[in-house]
PDB file of C-alpha atoms in Angstrom:
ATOM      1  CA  UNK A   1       0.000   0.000   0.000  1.00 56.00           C
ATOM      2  CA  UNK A   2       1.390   3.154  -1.106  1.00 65.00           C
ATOM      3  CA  UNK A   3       1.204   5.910   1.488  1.00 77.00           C
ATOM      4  CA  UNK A   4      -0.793   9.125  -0.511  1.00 91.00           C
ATOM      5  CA  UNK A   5       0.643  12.193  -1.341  1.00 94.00           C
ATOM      6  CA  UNK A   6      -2.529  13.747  -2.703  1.00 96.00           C
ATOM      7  CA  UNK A   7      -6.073  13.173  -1.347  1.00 97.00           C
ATOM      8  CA  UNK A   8      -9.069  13.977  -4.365  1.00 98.00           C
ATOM      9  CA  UNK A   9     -11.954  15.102  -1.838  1.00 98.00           C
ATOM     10  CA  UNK A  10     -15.188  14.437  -3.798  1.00 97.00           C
ATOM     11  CA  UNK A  11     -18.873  14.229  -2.577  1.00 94.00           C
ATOM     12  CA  UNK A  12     -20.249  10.822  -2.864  1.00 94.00           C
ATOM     13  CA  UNK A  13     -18.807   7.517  -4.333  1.00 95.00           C
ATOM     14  CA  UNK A  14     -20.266   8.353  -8.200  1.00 94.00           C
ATOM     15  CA  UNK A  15     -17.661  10.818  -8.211  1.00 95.00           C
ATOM     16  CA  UNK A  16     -14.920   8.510  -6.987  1.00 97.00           C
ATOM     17  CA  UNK A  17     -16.336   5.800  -9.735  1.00 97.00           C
ATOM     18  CA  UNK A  18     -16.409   8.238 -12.388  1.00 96.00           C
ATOM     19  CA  UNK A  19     -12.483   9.736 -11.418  1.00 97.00           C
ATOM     20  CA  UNK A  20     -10.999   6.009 -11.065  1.00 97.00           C
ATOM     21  CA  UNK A  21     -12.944   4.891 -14.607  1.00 97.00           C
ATOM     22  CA  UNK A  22     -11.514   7.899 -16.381  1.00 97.00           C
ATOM     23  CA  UNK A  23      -8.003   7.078 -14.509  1.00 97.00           C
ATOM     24  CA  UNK A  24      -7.594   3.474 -16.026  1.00 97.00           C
ATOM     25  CA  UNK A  25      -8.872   4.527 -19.307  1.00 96.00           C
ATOM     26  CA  UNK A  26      -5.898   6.783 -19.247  1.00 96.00           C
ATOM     27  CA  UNK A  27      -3.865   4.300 -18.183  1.00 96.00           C
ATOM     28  CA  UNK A  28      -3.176   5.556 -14.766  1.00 96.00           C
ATOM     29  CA  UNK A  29      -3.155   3.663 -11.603  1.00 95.00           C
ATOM     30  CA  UNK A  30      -3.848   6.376  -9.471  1.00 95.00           C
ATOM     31  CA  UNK A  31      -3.541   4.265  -6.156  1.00 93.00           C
ATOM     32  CA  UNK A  32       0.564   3.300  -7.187  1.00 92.00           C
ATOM     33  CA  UNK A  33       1.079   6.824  -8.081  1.00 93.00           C
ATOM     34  CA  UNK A  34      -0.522   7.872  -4.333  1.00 95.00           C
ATOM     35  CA  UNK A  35      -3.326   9.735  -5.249  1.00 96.00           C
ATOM     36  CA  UNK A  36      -6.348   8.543  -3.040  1.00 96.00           C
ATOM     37  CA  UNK A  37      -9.981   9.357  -3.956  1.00 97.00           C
ATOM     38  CA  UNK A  38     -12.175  10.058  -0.906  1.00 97.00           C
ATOM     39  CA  UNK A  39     -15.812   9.982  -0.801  1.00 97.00           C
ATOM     40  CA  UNK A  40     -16.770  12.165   1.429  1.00 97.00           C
ATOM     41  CA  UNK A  41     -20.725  11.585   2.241  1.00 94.00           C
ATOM     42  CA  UNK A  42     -21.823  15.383   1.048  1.00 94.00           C
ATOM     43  CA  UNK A  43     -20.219  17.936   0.237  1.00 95.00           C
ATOM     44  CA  UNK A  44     -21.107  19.233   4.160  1.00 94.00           C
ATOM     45  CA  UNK A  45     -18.459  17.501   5.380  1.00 97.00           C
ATOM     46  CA  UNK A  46     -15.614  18.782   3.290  1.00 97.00           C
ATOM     47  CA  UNK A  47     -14.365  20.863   6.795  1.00 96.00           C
ATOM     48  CA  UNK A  48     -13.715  18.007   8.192  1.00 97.00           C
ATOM     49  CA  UNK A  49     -12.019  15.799   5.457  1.00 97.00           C
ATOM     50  CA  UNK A  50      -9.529  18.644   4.448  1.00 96.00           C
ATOM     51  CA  UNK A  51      -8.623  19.348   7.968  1.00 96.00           C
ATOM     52  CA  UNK A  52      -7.728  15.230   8.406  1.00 96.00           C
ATOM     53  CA  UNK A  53      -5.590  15.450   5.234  1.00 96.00           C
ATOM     54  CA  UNK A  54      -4.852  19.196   4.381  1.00 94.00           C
ATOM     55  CA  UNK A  55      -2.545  21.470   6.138  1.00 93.00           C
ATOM     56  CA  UNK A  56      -3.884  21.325   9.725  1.00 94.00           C
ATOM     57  CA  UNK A  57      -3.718  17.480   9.373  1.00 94.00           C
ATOM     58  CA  UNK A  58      -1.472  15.094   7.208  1.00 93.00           C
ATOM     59  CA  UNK A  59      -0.348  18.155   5.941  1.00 94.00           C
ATOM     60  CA  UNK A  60      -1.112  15.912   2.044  1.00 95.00           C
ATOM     61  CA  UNK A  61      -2.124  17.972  -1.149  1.00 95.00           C
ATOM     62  CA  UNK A  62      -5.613  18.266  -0.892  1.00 96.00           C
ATOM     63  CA  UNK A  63      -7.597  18.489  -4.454  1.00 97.00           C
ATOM     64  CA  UNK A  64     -11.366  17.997  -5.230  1.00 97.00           C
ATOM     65  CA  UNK A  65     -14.471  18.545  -7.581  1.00 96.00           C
ATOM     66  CA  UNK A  66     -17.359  20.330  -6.352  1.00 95.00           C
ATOM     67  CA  UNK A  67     -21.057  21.300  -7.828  1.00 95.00           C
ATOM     68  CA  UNK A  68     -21.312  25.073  -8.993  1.00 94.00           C
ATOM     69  CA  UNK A  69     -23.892  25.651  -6.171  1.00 95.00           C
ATOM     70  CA  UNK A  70     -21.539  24.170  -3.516  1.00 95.00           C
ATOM     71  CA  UNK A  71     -19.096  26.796  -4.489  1.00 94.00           C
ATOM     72  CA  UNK A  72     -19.244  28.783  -0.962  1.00 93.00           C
ATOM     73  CA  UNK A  73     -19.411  25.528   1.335  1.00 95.00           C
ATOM     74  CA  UNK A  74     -16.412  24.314  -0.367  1.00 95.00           C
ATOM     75  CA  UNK A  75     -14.872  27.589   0.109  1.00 93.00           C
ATOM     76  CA  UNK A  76     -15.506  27.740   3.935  1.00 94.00           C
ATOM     77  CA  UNK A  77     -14.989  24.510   4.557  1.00 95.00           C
ATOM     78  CA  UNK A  78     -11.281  24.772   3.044  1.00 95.00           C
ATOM     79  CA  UNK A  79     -10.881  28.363   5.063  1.00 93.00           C
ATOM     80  CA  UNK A  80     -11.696  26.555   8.157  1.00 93.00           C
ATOM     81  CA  UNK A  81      -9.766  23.513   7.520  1.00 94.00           C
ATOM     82  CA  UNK A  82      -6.318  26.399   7.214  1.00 92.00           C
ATOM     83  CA  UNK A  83      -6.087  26.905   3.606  1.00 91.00           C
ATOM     84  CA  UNK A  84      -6.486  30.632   3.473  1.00 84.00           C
ATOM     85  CA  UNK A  85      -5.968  31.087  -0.018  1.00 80.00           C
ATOM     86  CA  UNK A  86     -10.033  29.501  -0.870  1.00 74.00           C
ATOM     87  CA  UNK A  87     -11.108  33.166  -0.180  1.00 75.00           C
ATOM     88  CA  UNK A  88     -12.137  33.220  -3.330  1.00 78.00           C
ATOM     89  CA  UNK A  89     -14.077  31.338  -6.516  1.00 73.00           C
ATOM     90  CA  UNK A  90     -11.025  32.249  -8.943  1.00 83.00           C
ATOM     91  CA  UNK A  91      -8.703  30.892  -6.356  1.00 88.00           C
ATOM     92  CA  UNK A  92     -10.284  27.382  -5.770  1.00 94.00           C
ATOM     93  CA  UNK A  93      -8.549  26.038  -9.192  1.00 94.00           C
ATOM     94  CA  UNK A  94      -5.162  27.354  -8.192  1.00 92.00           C
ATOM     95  CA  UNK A  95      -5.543  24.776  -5.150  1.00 93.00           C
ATOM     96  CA  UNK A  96      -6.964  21.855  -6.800  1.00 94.00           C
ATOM     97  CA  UNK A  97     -10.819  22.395  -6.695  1.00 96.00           C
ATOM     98  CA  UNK A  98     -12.846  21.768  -9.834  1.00 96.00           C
ATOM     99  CA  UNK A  99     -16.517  23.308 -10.196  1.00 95.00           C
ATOM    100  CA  UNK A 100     -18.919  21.260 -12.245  1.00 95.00           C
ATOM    101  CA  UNK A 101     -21.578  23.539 -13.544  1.00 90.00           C
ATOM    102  CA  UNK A 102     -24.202  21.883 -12.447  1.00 90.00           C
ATOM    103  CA  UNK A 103     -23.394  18.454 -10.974  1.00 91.00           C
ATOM    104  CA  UNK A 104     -21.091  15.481 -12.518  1.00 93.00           C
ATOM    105  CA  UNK A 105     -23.673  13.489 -13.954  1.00 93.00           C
ATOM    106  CA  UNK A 106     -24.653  16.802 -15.841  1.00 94.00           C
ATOM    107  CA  UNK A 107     -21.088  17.247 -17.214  1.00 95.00           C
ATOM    108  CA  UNK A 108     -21.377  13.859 -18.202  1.00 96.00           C
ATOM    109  CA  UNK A 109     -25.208  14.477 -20.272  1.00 96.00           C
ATOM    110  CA  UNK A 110     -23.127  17.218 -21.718  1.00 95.00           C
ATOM    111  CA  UNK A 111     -20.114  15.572 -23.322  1.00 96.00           C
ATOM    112  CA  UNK A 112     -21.843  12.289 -23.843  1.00 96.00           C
ATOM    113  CA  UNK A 113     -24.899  13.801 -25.613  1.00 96.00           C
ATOM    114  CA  UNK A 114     -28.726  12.608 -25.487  1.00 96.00           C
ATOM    115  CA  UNK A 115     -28.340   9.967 -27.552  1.00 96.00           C
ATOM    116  CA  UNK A 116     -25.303   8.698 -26.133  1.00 97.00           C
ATOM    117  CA  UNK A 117     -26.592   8.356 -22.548  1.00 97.00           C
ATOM    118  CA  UNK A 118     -29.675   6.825 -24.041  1.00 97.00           C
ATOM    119  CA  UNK A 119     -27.456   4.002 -25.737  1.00 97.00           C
ATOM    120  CA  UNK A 120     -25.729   3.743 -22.851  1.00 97.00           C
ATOM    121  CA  UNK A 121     -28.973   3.084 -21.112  1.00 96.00           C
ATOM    122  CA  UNK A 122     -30.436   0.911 -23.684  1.00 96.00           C
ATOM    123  CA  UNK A 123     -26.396  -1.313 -23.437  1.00 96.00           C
ATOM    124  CA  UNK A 124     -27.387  -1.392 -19.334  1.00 95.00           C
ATOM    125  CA  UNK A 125     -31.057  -2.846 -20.336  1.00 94.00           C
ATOM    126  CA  UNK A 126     -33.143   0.164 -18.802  1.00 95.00           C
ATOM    127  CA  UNK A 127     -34.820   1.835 -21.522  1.00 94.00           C
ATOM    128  CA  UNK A 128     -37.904   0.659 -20.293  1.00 95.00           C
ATOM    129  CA  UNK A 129     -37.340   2.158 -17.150  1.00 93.00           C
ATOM    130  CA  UNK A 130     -35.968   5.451 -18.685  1.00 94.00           C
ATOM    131  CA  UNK A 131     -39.218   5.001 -20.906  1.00 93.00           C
ATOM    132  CA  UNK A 132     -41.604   4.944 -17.512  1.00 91.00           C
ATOM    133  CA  UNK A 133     -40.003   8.007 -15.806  1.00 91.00           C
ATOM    134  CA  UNK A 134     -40.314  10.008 -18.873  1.00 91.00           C
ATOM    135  CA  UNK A 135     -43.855   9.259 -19.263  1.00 91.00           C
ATOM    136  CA  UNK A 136     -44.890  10.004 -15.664  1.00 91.00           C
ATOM    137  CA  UNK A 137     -46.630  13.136 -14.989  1.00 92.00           C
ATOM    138  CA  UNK A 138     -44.517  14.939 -12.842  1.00 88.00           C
ATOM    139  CA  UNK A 139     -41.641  14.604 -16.024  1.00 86.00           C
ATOM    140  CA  UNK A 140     -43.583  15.104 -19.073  1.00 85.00           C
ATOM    141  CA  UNK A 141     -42.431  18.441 -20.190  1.00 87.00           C
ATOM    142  CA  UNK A 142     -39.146  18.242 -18.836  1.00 92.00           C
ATOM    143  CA  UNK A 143     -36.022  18.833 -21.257  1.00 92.00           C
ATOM    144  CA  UNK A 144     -34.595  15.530 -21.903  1.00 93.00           C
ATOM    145  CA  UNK A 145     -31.268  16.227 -20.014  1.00 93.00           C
ATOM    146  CA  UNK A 146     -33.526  16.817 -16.706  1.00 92.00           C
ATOM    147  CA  UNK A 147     -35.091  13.156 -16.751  1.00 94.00           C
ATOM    148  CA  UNK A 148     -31.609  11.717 -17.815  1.00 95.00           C
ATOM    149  CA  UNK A 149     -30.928  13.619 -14.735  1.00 92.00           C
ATOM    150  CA  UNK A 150     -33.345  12.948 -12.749  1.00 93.00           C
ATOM    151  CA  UNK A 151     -33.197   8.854 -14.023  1.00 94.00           C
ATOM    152  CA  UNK A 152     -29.544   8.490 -13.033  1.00 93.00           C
ATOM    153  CA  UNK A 153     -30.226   9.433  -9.459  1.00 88.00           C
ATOM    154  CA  UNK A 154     -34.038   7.994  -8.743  1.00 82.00           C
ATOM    155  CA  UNK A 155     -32.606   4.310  -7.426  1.00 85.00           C
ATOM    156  CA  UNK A 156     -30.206   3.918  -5.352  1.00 85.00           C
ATOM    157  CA  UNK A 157     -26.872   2.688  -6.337  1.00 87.00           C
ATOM    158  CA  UNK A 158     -28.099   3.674 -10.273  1.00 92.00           C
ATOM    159  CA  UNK A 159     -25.509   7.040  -9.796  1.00 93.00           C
ATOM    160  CA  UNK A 160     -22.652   5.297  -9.193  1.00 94.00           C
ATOM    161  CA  UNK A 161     -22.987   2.162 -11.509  1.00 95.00           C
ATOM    162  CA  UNK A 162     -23.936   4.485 -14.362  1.00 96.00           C
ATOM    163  CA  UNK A 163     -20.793   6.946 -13.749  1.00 95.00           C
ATOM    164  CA  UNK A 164     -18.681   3.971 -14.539  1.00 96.00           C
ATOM    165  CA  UNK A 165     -20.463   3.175 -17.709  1.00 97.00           C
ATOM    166  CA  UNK A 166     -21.043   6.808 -18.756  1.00 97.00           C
ATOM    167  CA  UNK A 167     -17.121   7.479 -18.336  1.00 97.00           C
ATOM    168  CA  UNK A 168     -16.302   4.165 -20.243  1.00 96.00           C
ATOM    169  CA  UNK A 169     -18.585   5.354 -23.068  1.00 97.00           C
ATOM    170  CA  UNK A 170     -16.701   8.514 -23.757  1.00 96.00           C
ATOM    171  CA  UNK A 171     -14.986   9.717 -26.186  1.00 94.00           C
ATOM    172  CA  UNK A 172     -11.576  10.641 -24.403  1.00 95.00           C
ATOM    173  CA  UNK A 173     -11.062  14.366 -26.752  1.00 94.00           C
ATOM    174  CA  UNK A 174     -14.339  14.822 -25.400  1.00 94.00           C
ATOM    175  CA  UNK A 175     -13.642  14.997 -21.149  1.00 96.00           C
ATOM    176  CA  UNK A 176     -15.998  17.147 -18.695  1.00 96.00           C
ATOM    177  CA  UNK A 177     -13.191  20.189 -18.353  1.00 95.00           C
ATOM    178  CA  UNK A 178     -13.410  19.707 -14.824  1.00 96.00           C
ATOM    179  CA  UNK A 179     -12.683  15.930 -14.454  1.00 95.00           C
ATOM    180  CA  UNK A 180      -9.602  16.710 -16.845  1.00 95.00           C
ATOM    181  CA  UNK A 181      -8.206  19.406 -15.097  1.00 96.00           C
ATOM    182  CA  UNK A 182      -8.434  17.403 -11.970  1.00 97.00           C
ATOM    183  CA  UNK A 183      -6.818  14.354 -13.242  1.00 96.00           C
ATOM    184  CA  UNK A 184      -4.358  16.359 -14.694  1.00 95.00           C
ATOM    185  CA  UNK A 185      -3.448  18.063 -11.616  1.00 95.00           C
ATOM    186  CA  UNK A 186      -2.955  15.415  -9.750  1.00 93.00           C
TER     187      UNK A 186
END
């Protein structure tokens, strides 16, 4: 077991999924090089994760990804946790933090497409289920990205299987910026 140098501080274990897929498919074993992925069970508890591991703990490079309209939680929590320098938005990149405009799975709609989420979908054997969710009251009307949305995270355990498969389906010119930049950072 290698000891880590650098922790990747993300909010729930689709994000770790979707970081280690892209990782392998770039041929990196991020666990040899000592980069370790934490889940951290909401993005509330991102105080106390980069105080175990950032400067006032371990004293590791802390890095992350983050939703757009986490953007001041992650920035207190990082203040609080002794790195001074998250005062502000334009700084969080310049210490390792990665917005996703809305959430992952949207950055993943986004680069994958419509139609490629729907043939991933279709490969998993869930149109049907897509199908039902679509048709249901509360969804007809919605854009198509918002019940692709709203699909991935209705079931539990559906976010993280699909970030694996959503990440193996894409086209690698055609990363979310913000899962790039992290991976290349660290």
């Amino acid at each position: 077991m290698v000891t880590p140098r650098t922790v990747v501080l993300v909010e729930g274990d689709s994000d770790r999924v979707a970081l280690q897929t892209l990782a392998a498919r770039r041929g990196r074993d991020l666990v040899a090089e000592g980069v370790r992925i934490v889940a951290m069970g909401g993005v509330t508890n991102i105080r106390t994760f980069a105080r175990r591991y950032g400067p006032l703990g371990l004293q590791l490079t802390v890095a992350g990804l983050y939703d757009a309209a986490d953007e001041a939680k992650v920035r207190r929590g990082l203040l609080a946790a002794g790195m001074s320098d998250a005062l502000t938005a334009e700084a969080l990149p310049q210490l390792g933090f990665y917005q996703c405009t809305v959430d992952l799975e949207d950055e993943l709609i986004r680069a994958l497409g419509i139609q490629g989420v729907e043939a991933v979908i279709e490969a998993a054997g869930e149109t049907r289920s897509l199908r039902l969710l679509a048709q249901m009251p509360a969804q007809r009307g919605w854009p198509r990205e918002a019940v692709l949305r709203r699909f991935l995270g209705v079931r539990s355990g559906r976010k993280t299987r699909y970030a694996a498969l959503l990440v193996g389906a894409l086209d690698l010119d055609r990363v979310p910026e913000p899962l790039e930049q992290l991976l290349a950072r660290v």
